[in-house]
Coordinates of C-alpha atoms in Angstrom, one line a residue:
S1 CA -9.8 229.8 65.7
S2 CA -13.2 229.8 67.7
E3 CA -14.9 229.8 64.2
V4 CA -13.8 226.5 63.0
L5 CA -14.4 225.0 66.7
E6 CA -18.2 226.5 66.4
A7 CA -18.6 225.2 63.3
I8 CA -17.3 221.6 63.8
E9 CA -19.3 221.5 67.0
N10 CA -22.5 222.1 65.1
V11 CA -22.2 219.4 63.2
I12 CA -21.4 216.9 65.8
Q13 CA -24.0 218.4 68.0
D14 CA -26.6 217.5 64.5
V15 CA -25.0 213.6 64.4
L16 CA -25.4 213.4 68.5
Q17 CA -29.3 214.7 68.5
S18 CA -29.8 212.2 65.3
L19 CA -28.6 209.6 67.6
A20 CA -30.8 210.5 70.3
Q21 CA -33.8 210.6 68.2
K22 CA -32.4 206.7 67.1
K23 CA -32.0 207.9 63.4
A24 CA -28.8 207.1 61.6
P25 CA -26.5 210.2 61.2
V26 CA -25.8 211.8 58.2
L27 CA -23.4 214.9 56.8
T28 CA -24.8 216.7 54.0
L29 CA -22.4 217.9 51.2
A30 CA -22.6 220.4 48.3
N31 CA -21.7 218.7 44.9
R32 CA -18.2 220.0 43.7
S33 CA -17.9 218.5 40.7
D34 CA -21.2 219.4 39.4
W35 CA -21.5 222.5 36.7
R36 CA -24.7 223.0 37.5
N37 CA -23.7 224.2 40.9
I38 CA -21.2 227.1 39.7
E39 CA -21.8 229.9 37.9
F40 CA -19.0 232.4 36.3
K41 CA -18.5 235.7 37.2
D42 CA -16.0 237.7 35.3
A43 CA -14.2 239.6 38.0
V44 CA -14.4 236.1 40.3
G45 CA -14.4 233.1 37.9
L46 CA -15.9 229.9 38.6
Q47 CA -17.7 230.2 41.8
M48 CA -20.2 227.8 43.5
I49 CA -24.0 229.1 43.9
P50 CA -25.3 229.7 47.2
R51 CA -28.3 227.3 46.9
C52 CA -26.7 224.4 45.1
T53 CA -27.6 220.7 45.2
T54 CA -26.3 218.4 48.0
K55 CA -25.4 215.0 48.6
Q56 CA -25.4 212.4 51.8
I57 CA -23.1 211.0 53.4
R58 CA -25.3 208.3 55.7
S59 CA -23.9 206.0 58.4
D60 CA -26.6 203.3 58.1
C61 CA -25.6 202.6 54.1
P62 CA -22.7 200.3 53.6
R63 CA -21.7 202.5 50.1
S64 CA -21.3 205.7 52.4
A65 CA -20.6 204.6 56.0
P66 CA -16.7 204.2 55.4
K67 CA -16.3 208.0 54.3
F68 CA -18.6 209.0 57.3
A69 CA -16.1 207.5 59.5
V70 CA -13.2 209.0 58.1
M71 CA -15.1 213.2 57.9
L72 CA -15.8 212.3 61.6
K73 CA -12.0 211.3 62.2
I74 CA -10.5 214.2 60.2
L75 CA -13.2 216.9 61.9
S76 CA -11.9 215.6 65.4
M77 CA -7.8 215.7 64.4
I78 CA -8.9 218.9 63.0
Y79 CA -10.6 220.1 66.8
K80 CA -7.7 219.1 68.6
M81 CA -5.1 220.8 66.4
V82 CA -7.1 224.1 66.2
Q83 CA -7.5 223.9 69.8
S84 CA -3.7 223.2 70.6
N85 CA -2.8 225.8 67.8
T86 CA -0.7 222.7 66.0
Y87 CA -0.8 222.1 62.3
A88 CA 0.4 218.9 60.4
T89 CA 0.9 217.8 56.9
K90 CA 0.3 214.3 56.0
I91 CA -2.5 213.2 58.3
Y92 CA -2.7 210.2 56.1
Y93 CA 0.2 208.8 57.5
S94 CA -1.6 208.5 60.9
D95 CA -3.8 205.7 60.3
T96 CA -3.4 204.6 56.5
L97 CA -5.8 201.8 57.1
L98 CA -9.1 203.7 57.3
F99 CA -7.7 206.7 55.1
G100 CA -7.0 204.4 51.8
S101 CA -4.9 206.8 50.4
Q102 CA -3.4 211.1 50.5
S103 CA -5.9 211.3 47.5
V104 CA -9.1 210.4 49.6
V105 CA -7.5 212.7 52.5
D106 CA -7.5 215.7 50.3
N107 CA -10.7 215.0 49.0
I108 CA -12.5 215.1 52.1
I109 CA -10.5 218.0 53.6
N110 CA -12.0 219.6 50.8
D111 CA -15.5 218.5 51.4
I112 CA -15.1 219.5 54.8
S113 CA -13.7 222.7 54.2
C114 CA -16.8 223.6 51.9
M115 CA -19.1 221.9 54.6
L116 CA -18.1 224.6 57.3
K117 CA -17.8 227.3 54.9
I118 CA -14.0 227.9 56.2
P119 CA -11.2 228.3 54.2
R120 CA -8.9 225.2 53.9
R121 CA -6.0 226.8 55.2
S122 CA -7.6 227.9 58.5
L123 CA -8.2 224.0 59.3
H124 CA -4.9 223.4 60.7
I125 CA -4.0 220.8 57.8
L126 CA -0.9 222.6 55.7
S127 CA -1.6 221.1 52.2
T128 CA 1.9 219.9 50.7
T129 CA 3.4 221.8 47.9
K130 CA 5.0 221.4 44.7
G131 CA 5.5 224.7 43.3
F132 CA 8.8 226.9 43.0
V133 CA 9.1 230.6 42.9
A134 CA 12.2 232.4 41.8
G135 CA 13.3 236.4 41.1
N136 CA 12.4 239.9 42.5
L137 CA 10.9 238.4 45.9
S138 CA 12.2 238.4 49.5
Y139 CA 9.8 237.4 52.1
T140 CA 9.6 235.7 55.9
E141 CA 8.5 232.2 56.5
E142 CA 5.9 231.7 59.4
D143 CA 8.3 230.9 61.4
G144 CA 11.2 233.8 61.4
T145 CA 13.1 232.5 58.2
K146 CA 14.3 235.2 55.6
V147 CA 13.8 234.1 52.1
N148 CA 15.4 236.0 49.3
C149 CA 14.9 234.2 45.7
T150 CA 16.6 237.4 44.0
C151 CA 20.0 235.9 44.3
G152 CA 20.5 234.3 41.1
A153 CA 19.3 231.2 40.5
T154 CA 17.8 230.5 43.3
V155 CA 14.7 228.6 43.7
C156 CA 12.2 228.9 46.4
I157 CA 9.7 225.9 47.3
I158 CA 6.5 227.7 47.7
K159 CA 5.1 227.5 51.1
H160 CA 2.1 229.2 53.2
L161 CA 3.6 232.9 53.0
N162 CA 2.8 235.9 55.8
R163 CA 1.6 238.6 53.1
K164 CA 3.0 241.4 55.3
D165 CA 6.6 240.3 54.6
L166 CA 6.0 239.8 50.7
I167 CA 8.8 242.8 49.4
S168 CA 9.5 242.9 45.3
H169 CA 10.0 245.5 42.7
A170 CA 9.1 243.1 40.0
K171 CA 7.6 244.8 36.8
F172 CA 5.8 241.4 35.8
M173 CA 4.9 237.7 37.3
L174 CA 5.5 234.6 34.9
I175 CA 3.7 231.6 35.4
V176 CA 5.5 228.8 34.0
E177 CA 3.6 225.4 33.1
K178 CA 6.7 223.0 33.4
D179 CA 9.4 222.9 35.5
A180 CA 12.2 221.8 32.6
T181 CA 11.2 225.7 30.9
F182 CA 11.4 227.3 34.1
Q183 CA 14.8 225.7 34.8
R184 CA 15.6 226.6 31.2
L185 CA 14.7 230.2 31.7
L186 CA 16.5 230.2 35.2
D187 CA 19.9 229.1 33.4
D188 CA 19.2 232.3 31.2
D189 CA 19.0 234.6 34.0
F190 CA 15.6 235.5 32.6
C191 CA 14.4 237.6 35.9
N192 CA 17.1 239.9 35.3
K193 CA 18.0 240.5 32.2
L194 CA 14.9 242.0 30.7
S195 CA 13.2 243.6 33.8
P196 CA 12.8 242.3 37.5
C197 CA 10.3 239.7 37.2
I198 CA 8.9 237.0 39.8
M199 CA 8.7 233.6 38.2
I200 CA 6.1 230.8 39.2
T201 CA 5.6 227.5 37.7
G202 CA 3.1 224.6 39.6
R203 CA 5.1 222.1 37.7
G204 CA 1.7 221.3 35.7
I205 CA -1.6 221.5 37.4
P206 CA -0.9 223.8 40.2
D207 CA -1.5 222.5 43.9
L208 CA -3.5 225.0 46.0
N209 CA -0.1 226.7 47.7
T210 CA 0.9 227.5 44.3
R211 CA -2.4 229.3 43.5
L212 CA -2.9 230.7 46.9
L213 CA 0.7 232.6 46.2
V214 CA 0.4 233.7 42.9
R215 CA -3.7 235.3 44.3
K216 CA -1.5 236.8 47.6
L217 CA 1.2 238.3 45.1
W218 CA -1.7 240.0 42.6
D219 CA -3.4 241.0 45.7
T220 CA -0.1 243.0 47.1
F221 CA 1.8 244.1 44.1
Q222 CA -1.0 244.2 41.4
I223 CA 1.4 244.0 38.6
P224 CA 0.6 242.3 35.4
I225 CA 0.4 238.3 35.2
F226 CA 1.4 236.7 31.9
T227 CA 1.0 232.4 31.8
L228 CA 3.5 230.6 29.5
M229 CA 2.3 227.2 28.4
D230 CA 2.1 224.2 25.9
A231 CA 0.0 225.1 22.9
D232 CA -1.9 222.1 23.6
P233 CA -5.4 221.3 25.5
H234 CA -4.1 220.5 29.1
G235 CA -1.7 223.6 28.6
V236 CA -5.1 225.8 28.3
E237 CA -6.9 223.8 31.4
I238 CA -3.9 224.8 33.1
M239 CA -3.8 228.3 32.6
C240 CA -7.8 228.2 33.3
I241 CA -7.1 227.3 37.1
Y242 CA -5.0 229.9 37.7
K243 CA -7.3 232.5 36.0
Y244 CA -10.8 231.5 36.6
G245 CA -10.3 228.4 39.0
S246 CA -11.5 224.9 39.1
V247 CA -15.2 223.2 39.4
S248 CA -14.5 221.2 42.8
M249 CA -12.4 224.5 44.3
S250 CA -15.0 226.7 43.3
F251 CA -16.5 227.6 46.6
E252 CA -13.0 229.4 47.5
A253 CA -12.6 231.5 44.1
H254 CA -12.4 234.3 46.0
H255 CA -9.1 233.1 47.2
L256 CA -7.5 231.5 44.8
T257 CA -8.3 233.0 41.2
V258 CA -6.9 235.9 39.5
P259 CA -9.2 237.0 36.3
S260 CA -6.3 239.4 35.2
I261 CA -4.2 237.1 34.1
K262 CA -3.1 237.2 30.5
W263 CA -2.2 234.4 27.6
L264 CA 1.3 235.0 26.5
G265 CA 2.2 231.7 24.9
L266 CA 2.8 229.6 23.4
L267 CA -0.4 230.4 21.5
P268 CA -1.7 228.3 18.4
S269 CA -1.2 231.0 16.1
D270 CA 2.5 231.5 16.7
L271 CA 3.4 228.4 15.5
E272 CA 2.1 229.4 11.9
R273 CA 3.4 233.1 12.3
L274 CA 7.0 231.5 13.5
N275 CA 7.0 229.3 10.4
I276 CA 7.4 226.2 13.1
R277 CA 8.1 223.2 11.0
K278 CA 5.0 220.8 11.1
D279 CA 7.3 217.3 11.7
V280 CA 8.5 218.9 14.9
L281 CA 4.6 219.6 15.9
I282 CA 2.5 216.7 17.6
P283 CA -0.6 215.2 16.2
F284 CA -3.9 215.0 18.8
T285 CA -4.8 212.0 20.5
K286 CA -8.8 211.4 20.9
Q287 CA -7.9 212.6 24.7
D288 CA -6.8 215.9 23.8
Q289 CA -9.7 216.3 21.0
N290 CA -12.2 216.1 23.7
K291 CA -10.4 218.1 26.2
L292 CA -10.6 221.0 23.7
A293 CA -14.1 220.2 23.2
S294 CA -14.7 220.9 26.5
I295 CA -12.8 223.9 27.4
Q296 CA -14.7 225.6 24.0
K297 CA -18.2 224.8 26.1
R298 CA -16.8 226.3 29.6
P299 CA -18.7 229.7 30.2
Y300 CA -15.9 231.5 30.5
I301 CA -14.5 231.0 26.7
A302 CA -17.9 233.0 25.6
C303 CA -16.4 236.4 26.6
Q304 CA -12.8 236.1 25.4
P305 CA -13.1 236.0 21.6
M306 CA -9.3 235.8 21.1
W307 CA -8.8 232.7 23.0
K308 CA -11.9 231.3 21.2
K309 CA -10.2 232.1 17.6
E310 CA -7.0 230.9 19.6
L311 CA -8.8 227.3 19.8
E312 CA -10.5 227.2 16.7
I313 CA -7.1 227.4 15.6
M314 CA -5.7 224.5 17.8
A315 CA -9.0 222.5 16.6
A316 CA -8.7 223.1 12.8
S317 CA -4.8 221.9 12.7
K318 CA -5.1 219.0 15.5
L319 CA -1.4 219.3 16.2
K320 CA 0.0 220.5 19.7
A321 CA 3.1 222.0 20.5
E322 CA 5.4 221.9 23.5
I323 CA 7.0 225.0 24.4
Q324 CA 10.8 223.3 23.7
V325 CA 9.6 223.7 20.1
L326 CA 11.2 227.1 20.2
T327 CA 14.5 225.3 20.3
S328 CA 14.0 224.3 16.4
L329 CA 14.4 227.9 15.9
S330 CA 17.7 228.8 18.2
S331 CA 18.3 227.0 21.4
D332 CA 18.0 230.3 23.6
Y333 CA 14.9 231.5 21.1
L334 CA 12.1 231.8 24.3
S335 CA 14.8 233.9 26.6
R336 CA 16.3 235.9 23.8
V337 CA 13.8 236.9 21.1
Y338 CA 10.0 235.4 22.0
L339 CA 9.2 236.4 25.5
P340 CA 11.2 239.7 25.3
N341 CA 9.3 240.7 22.0
K342 CA 6.1 239.3 23.3
L343 CA 6.4 241.6 26.4
Q344 CA 7.8 244.4 24.3
F345 CA 4.7 244.4 21.9
G346 CA 2.0 243.8 23.9
G347 CA 1.6 240.3 22.0
W348 CA -0.9 238.6 24.6
L349 CA -4.2 237.9 24.9

C-alpha cells in the first residue's frame, strides 16, 4: 500500500510543480492499444515493451481536460481507500455526471494502473465479475467464507481468491466459452464422470477476475488447461486472450496469461472429421472475415503451425459452427463422446 500511495504522490507532485511554474499540468500515458508497443514472447504472451509510445492528457485542451479531471478524481479516491484499507466495486455510481459510463471508468482505471505500474487489483477498486467456476475446487474467501464448488452442480461466481486456500484434486481444467455449454456439461455431471476436473467460463470475453483465477489455478496446481470454444473467429479470439493476453492489458501480462493452454475444440477440422451437415453450419459475415484475417496476422500464430492450418480451413470454408452443433449428432454427444475421446486420445493443439 505504501508503494501505491507513493506512486500517486509522485503524480500529484508533478501536477503541483507544473502549476507552480504556471504551466498546464499533463498526465503521460502509454498507448495501450497500439500494436507497435507490444512484443510477443512465447513464455509470457503479448507484453508491453519498456520504452513504448505515449500520449499526453492535457489539462488545457478542451478534448482531454474532462479525462484529466476524471483521472485526478479517481486517483484521489484510490488514495483515500488505500489509506483507510477500504475497497469499492462500482465507483461510477459515486458521480455518474462526471464519469459518464462504467466503461469510461474501467478504461481510466486500467490507464492509471499502467501509468503507476501498479497491478489493478492493488488499487482497491475491485472489478466486477461475470465468470463462473465449478468442479473439484474449494477455497476460502477473504471474509472467511468457505466455498466448495465440488458439490454436484454447484456454480460459484468468480471473485478475488486467496491463493493459499485453494484446494483441488482435479486432473485438468476446462475453459468453456459460453454459459449455455457450461450449464449443459454441469447437467451431464461432466466434472465427475470422466475424472475430477475444474470447469470455468468467462461467459464470452473473460473479465479480469476470470483471467486472474485461471492464472492462479495454473500457478498453484500446474495441471493441463484446455479450451472449448465455438469454431469461429470470435471463439479463437477469446481463447487467445486466455492464452496470450490482450493488447490493452499487455502491461499486466505476467499476471494474466497462461501460454500452456491447449485448444481442445471445437476445431474447424472436427466439422469435416465428424461429417457435420453443411446445413447446420453458419456462413461467415464480413465481420467474421475481417476478424479472422486480423488473427492470422498476429505474431503468436506464426509459432503455432497447427493453429495456422485450422484457421486456413476456416478461411477456405467461410463457415462457422457453435459448440451446440454437436447435438445434431446426438443430444449428449459433447459430454459422452466428443470430450472423452479428445481427452483420452490427445485430440488437442
